[in-house]
PDB file of C-alpha atoms in Angstrom:
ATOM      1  CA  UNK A   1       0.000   0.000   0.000  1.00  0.00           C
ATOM      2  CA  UNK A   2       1.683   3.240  -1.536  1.00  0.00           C
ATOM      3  CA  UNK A   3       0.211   6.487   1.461  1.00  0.00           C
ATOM      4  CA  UNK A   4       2.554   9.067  -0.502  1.00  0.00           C
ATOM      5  CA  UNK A   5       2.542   8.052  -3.998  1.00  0.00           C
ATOM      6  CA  UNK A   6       3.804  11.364  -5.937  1.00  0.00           C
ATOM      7  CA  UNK A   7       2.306  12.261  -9.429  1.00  0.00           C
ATOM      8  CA  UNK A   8       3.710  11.618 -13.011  1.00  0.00           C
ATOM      9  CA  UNK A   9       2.993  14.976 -13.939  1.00  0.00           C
ATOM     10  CA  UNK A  10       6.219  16.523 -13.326  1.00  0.00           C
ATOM     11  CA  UNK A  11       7.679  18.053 -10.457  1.00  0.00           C
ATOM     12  CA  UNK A  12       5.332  21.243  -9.934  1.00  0.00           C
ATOM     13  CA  UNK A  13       2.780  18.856  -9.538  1.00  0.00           C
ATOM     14  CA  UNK A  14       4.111  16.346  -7.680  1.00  0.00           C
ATOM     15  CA  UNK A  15       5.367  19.138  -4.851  1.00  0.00           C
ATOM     16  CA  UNK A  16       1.613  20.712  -4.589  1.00  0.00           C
ATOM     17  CA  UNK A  17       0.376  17.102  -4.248  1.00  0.00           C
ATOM     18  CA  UNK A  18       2.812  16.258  -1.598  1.00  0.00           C
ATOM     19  CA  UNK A  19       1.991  20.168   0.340  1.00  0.00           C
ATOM     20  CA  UNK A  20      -1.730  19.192   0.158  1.00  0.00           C
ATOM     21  CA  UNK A  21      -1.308  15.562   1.776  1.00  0.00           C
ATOM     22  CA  UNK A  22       0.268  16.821   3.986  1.00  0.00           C
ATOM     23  CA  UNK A  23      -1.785  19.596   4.985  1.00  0.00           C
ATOM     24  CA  UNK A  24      -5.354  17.297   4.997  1.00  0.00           C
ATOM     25  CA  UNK A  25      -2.989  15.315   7.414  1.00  0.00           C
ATOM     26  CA  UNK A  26      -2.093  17.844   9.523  1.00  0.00           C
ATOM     27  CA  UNK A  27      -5.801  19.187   9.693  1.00  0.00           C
ATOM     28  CA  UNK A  28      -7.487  15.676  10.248  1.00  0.00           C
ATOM     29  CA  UNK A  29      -4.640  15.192  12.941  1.00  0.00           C
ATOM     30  CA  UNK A  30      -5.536  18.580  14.576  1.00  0.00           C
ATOM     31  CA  UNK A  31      -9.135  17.962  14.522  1.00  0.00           C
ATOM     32  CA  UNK A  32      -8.848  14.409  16.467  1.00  0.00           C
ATOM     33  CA  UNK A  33      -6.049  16.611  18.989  1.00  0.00           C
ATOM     34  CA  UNK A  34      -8.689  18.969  19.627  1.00  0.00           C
ATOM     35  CA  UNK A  35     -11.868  17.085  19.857  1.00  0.00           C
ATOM     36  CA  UNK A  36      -9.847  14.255  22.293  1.00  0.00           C
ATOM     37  CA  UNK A  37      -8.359  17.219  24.546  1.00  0.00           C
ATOM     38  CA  UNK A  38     -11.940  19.040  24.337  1.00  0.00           C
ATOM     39  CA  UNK A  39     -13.860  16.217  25.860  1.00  0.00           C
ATOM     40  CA  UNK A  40     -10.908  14.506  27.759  1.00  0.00           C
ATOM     41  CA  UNK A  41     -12.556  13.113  30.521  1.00  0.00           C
ATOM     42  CA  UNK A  42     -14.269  10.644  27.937  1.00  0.00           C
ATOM     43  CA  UNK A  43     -11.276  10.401  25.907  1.00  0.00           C
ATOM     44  CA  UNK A  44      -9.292   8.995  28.703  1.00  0.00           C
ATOM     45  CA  UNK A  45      -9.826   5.907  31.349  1.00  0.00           C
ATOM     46  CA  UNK A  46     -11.003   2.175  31.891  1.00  0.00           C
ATOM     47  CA  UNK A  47     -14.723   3.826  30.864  1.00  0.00           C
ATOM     48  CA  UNK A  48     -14.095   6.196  27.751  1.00  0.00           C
ATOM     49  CA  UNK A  49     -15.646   6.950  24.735  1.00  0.00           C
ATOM     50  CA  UNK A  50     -13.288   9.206  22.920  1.00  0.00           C
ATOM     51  CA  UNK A  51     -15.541  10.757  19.958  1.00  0.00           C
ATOM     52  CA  UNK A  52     -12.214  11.285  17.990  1.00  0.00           C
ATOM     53  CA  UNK A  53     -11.911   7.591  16.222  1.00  0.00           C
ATOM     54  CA  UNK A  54     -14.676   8.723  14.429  1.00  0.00           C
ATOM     55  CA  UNK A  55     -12.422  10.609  12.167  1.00  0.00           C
ATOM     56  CA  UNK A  56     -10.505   6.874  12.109  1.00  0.00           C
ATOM     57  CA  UNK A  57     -13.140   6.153   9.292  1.00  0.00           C
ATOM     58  CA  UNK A  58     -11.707   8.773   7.238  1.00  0.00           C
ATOM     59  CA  UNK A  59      -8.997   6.194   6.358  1.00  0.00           C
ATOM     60  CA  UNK A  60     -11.984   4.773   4.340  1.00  0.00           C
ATOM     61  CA  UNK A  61     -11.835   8.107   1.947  1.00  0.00           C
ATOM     62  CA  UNK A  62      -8.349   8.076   1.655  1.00  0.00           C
ATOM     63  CA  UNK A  63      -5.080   6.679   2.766  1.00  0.00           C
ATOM     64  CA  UNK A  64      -3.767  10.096   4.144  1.00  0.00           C
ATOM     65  CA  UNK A  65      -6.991   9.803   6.780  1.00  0.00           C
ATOM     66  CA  UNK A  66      -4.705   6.643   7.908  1.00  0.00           C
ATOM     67  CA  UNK A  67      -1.783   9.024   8.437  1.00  0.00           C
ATOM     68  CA  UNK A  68      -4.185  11.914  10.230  1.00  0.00           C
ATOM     69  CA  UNK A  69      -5.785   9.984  12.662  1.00  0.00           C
ATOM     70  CA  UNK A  70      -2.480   8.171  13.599  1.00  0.00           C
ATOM     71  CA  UNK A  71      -0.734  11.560  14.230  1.00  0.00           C
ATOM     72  CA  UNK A  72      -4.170  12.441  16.329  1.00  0.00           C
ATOM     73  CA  UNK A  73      -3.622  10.199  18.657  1.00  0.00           C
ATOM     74  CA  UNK A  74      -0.242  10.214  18.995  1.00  0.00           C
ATOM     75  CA  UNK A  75      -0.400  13.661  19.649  1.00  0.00           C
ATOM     76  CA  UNK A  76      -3.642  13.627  22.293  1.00  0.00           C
ATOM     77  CA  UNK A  77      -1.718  11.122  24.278  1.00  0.00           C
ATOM     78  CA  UNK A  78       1.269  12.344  24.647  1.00  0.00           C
ATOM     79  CA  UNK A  79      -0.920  15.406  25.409  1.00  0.00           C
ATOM     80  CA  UNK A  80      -2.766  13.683  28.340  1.00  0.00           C
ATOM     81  CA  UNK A  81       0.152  11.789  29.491  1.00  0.00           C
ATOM     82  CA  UNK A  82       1.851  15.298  29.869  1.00  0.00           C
ATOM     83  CA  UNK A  83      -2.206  16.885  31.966  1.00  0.00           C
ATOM     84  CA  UNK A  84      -1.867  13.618  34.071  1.00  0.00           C
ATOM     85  CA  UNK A  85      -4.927  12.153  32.013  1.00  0.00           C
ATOM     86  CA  UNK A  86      -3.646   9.236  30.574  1.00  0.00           C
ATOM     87  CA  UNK A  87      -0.322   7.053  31.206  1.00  0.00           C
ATOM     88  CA  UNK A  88       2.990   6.728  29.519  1.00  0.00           C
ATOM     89  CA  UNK A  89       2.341   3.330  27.581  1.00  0.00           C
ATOM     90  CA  UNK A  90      -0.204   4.747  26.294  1.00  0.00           C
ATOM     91  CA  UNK A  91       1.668   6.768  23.936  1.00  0.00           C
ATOM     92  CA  UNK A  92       3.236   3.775  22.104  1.00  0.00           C
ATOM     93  CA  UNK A  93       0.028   1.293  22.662  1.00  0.00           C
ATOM     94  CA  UNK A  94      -2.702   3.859  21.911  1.00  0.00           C
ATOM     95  CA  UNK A  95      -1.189   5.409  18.875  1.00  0.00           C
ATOM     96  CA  UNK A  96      -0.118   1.627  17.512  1.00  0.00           C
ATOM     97  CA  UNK A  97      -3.495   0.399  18.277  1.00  0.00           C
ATOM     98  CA  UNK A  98      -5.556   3.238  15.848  1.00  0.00           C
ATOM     99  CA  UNK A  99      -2.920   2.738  13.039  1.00  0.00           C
ATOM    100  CA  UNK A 100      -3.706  -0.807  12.751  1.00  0.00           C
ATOM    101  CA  UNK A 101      -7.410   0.138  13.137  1.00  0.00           C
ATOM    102  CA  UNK A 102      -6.953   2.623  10.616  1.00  0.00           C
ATOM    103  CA  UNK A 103      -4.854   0.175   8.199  1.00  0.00           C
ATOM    104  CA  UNK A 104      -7.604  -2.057   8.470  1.00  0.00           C
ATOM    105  CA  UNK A 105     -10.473   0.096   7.976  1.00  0.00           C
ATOM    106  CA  UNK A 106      -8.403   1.269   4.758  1.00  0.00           C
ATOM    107  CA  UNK A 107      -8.264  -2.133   3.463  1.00  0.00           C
ATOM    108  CA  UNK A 108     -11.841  -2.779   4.371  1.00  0.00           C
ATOM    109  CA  UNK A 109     -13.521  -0.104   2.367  1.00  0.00           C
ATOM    110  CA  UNK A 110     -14.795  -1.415  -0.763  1.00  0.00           C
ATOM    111  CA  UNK A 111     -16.514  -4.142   1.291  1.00  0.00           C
ATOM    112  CA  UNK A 112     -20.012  -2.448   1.576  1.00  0.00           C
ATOM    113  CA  UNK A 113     -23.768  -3.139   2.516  1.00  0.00           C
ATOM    114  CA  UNK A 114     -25.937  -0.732   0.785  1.00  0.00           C
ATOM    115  CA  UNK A 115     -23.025   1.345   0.228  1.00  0.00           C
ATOM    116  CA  UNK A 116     -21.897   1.771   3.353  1.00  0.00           C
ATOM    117  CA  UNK A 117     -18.189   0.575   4.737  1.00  0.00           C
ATOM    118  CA  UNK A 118     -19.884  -1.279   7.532  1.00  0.00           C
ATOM    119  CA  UNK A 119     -16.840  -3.356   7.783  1.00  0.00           C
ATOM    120  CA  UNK A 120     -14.469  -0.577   7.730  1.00  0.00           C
ATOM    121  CA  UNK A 121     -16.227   0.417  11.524  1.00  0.00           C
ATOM    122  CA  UNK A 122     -14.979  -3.096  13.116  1.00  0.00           C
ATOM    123  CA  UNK A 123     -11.601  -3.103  13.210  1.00  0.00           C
ATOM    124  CA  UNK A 124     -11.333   0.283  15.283  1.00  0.00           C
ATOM    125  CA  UNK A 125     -13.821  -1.207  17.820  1.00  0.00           C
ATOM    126  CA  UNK A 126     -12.151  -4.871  17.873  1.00  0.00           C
ATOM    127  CA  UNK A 127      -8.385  -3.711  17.742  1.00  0.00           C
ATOM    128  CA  UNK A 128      -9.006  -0.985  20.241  1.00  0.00           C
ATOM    129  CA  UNK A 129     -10.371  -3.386  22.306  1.00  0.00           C
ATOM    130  CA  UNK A 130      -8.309  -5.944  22.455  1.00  0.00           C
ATOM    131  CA  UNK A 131      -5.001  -3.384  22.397  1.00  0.00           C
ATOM    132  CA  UNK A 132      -5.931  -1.162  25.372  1.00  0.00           C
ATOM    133  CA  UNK A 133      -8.402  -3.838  27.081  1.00  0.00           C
ATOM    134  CA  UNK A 134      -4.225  -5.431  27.390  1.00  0.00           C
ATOM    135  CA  UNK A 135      -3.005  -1.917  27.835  1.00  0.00           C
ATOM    136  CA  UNK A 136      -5.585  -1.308  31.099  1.00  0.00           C
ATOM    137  CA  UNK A 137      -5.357  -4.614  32.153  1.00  0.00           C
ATOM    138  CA  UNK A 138      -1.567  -4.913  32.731  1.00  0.00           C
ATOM    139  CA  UNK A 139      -0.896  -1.552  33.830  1.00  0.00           C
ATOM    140  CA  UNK A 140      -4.006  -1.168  36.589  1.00  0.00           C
ATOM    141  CA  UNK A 141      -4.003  -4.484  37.726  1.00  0.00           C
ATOM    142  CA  UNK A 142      -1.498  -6.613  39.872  1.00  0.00           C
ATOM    143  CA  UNK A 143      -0.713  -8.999  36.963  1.00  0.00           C
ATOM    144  CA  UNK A 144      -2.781 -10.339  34.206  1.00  0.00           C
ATOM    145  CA  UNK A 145      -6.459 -12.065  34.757  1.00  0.00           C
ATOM    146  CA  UNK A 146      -8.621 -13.270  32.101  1.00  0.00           C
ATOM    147  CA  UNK A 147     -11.780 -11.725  33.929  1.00  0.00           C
ATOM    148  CA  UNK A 148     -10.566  -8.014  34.476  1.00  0.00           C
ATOM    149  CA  UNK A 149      -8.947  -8.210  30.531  1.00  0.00           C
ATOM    150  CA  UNK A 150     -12.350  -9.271  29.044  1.00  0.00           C
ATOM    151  CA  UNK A 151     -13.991  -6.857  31.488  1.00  0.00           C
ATOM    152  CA  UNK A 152     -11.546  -3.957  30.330  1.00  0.00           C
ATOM    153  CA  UNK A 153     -12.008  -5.063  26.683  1.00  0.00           C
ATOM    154  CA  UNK A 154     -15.746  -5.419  26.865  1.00  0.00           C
ATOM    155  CA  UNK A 155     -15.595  -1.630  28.305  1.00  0.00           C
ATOM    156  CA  UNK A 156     -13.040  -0.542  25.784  1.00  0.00           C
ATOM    157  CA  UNK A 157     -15.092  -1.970  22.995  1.00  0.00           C
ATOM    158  CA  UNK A 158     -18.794  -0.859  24.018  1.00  0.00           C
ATOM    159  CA  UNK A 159     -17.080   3.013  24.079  1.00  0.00           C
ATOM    160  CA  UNK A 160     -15.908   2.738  20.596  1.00  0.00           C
ATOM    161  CA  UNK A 161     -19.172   2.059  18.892  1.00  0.00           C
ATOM    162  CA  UNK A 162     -20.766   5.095  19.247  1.00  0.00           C
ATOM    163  CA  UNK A 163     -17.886   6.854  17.732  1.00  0.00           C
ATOM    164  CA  UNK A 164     -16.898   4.112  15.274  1.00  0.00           C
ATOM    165  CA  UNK A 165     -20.074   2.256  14.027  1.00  0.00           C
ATOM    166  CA  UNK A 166     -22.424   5.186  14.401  1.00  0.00           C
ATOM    167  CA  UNK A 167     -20.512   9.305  13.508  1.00  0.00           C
ATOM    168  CA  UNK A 168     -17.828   7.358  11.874  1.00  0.00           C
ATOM    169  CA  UNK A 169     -20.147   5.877   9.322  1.00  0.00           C
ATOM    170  CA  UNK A 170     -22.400   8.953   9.681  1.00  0.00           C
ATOM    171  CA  UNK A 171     -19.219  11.195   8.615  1.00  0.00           C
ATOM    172  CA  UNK A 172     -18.468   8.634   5.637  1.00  0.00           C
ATOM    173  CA  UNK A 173     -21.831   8.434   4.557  1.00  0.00           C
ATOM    174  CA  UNK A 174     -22.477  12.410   4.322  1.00  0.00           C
ATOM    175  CA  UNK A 175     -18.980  13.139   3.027  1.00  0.00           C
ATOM    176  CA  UNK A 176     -19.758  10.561  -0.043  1.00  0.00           C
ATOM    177  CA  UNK A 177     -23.194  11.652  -0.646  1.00  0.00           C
ATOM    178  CA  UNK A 178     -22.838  15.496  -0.485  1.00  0.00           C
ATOM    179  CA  UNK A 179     -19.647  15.480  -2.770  1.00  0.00           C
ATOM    180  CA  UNK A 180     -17.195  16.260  -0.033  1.00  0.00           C
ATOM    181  CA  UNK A 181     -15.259  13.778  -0.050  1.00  0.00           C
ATOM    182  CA  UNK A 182     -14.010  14.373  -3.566  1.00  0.00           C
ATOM    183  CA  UNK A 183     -13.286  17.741  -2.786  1.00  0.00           C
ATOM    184  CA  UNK A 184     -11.174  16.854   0.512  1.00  0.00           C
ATOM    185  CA  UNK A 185      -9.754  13.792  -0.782  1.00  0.00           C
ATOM    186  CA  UNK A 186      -9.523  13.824  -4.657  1.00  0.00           C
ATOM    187  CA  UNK A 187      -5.897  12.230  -5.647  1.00  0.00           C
ATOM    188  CA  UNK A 188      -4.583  11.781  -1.992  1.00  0.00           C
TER     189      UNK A 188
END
């Protein structure tokens, strides 16, 4: 999978393409900063639902949305690691676990029911869950039990589908069928 593939079209082109990646990067990575540090005490903890991985469905529109939402989160948790909100490990293990998610949701998209990415909504609820289920697990408890894992999971997993399966799709689903997402995402 090719995230930064420059343009044929000569050099000009290919440097305006790269400046504009980068920017819809930099914005869709700003927006997930600000809407995770805006409602932080849902963003962070065993019971969170952190609105931002809606914009993780993004990735379905185009492969820079994989890059945006990755830089998000690395950014709002090194942010709430820094307010007290959220701890170290989660830096490396929250960060890893929505660029899988948004990988995934990437290679998911043209798997649709009534053209909708339903699919494309899973993997940020299943990875996250698993990932930081682990995550809270190991670093709140003394030691590793199946029963406060599936408990963390179950939590971690229940707070990402209103953000995932519901305003993620939502945001997919209006983008595509007002035209928006051809003018945000044409050739990235």
């Amino acid at each position: 999978m090719r995230f930064f593939e420059a343009p044929t079209k000569g050099k000009s082109n290919m440097k305006k393409s790269n400046v504009r990646k980068l920017t819809v990067c930099a914005m869709i990575a700003a927006l997930y900063t600000a809407v995770s540090l805006a409602l932080a005490p849902l963003t962070f903890g065993v019971v969170q639902i952190r609105f931002s991985e809606a914009l993780g469905l993004l990735a379905v529109l185009s492969p820079v949305g994989v890059w945006g939402v990755t830089l998000g989160c690395l950014l709002s948790n090194a942010i709430g690691v820094a307010l007290g909100a959220t701890m170290l490990p989660d830096i490396l293990f929250g960060t890893l676990a929505t660029l899988i998610s948004a990988v995934l949701s990437y290679r998911l998209r043209k798997i649709r029911i009534k053209n909708i990415p339903f699919w494309s909504a899973l993997p940020p609820i299943l990875v996250n869950a698993v990932v930081i289920g682990l995550e809270l697990t190991y670093f709140f408890s003394n030691g590793f039990t199946m029963k406060i894992f599936l408990i963390n999971a179950l939590s971690v997993g229940l707070g990402q589908i209103i953000p995932c399966a519901v305003l993620g799709l939502l945001l997919v689903y209006t983008l595509e069928k007002t035209g928006l997402d051809q003018k945000l995402f044409h050739d990235l």
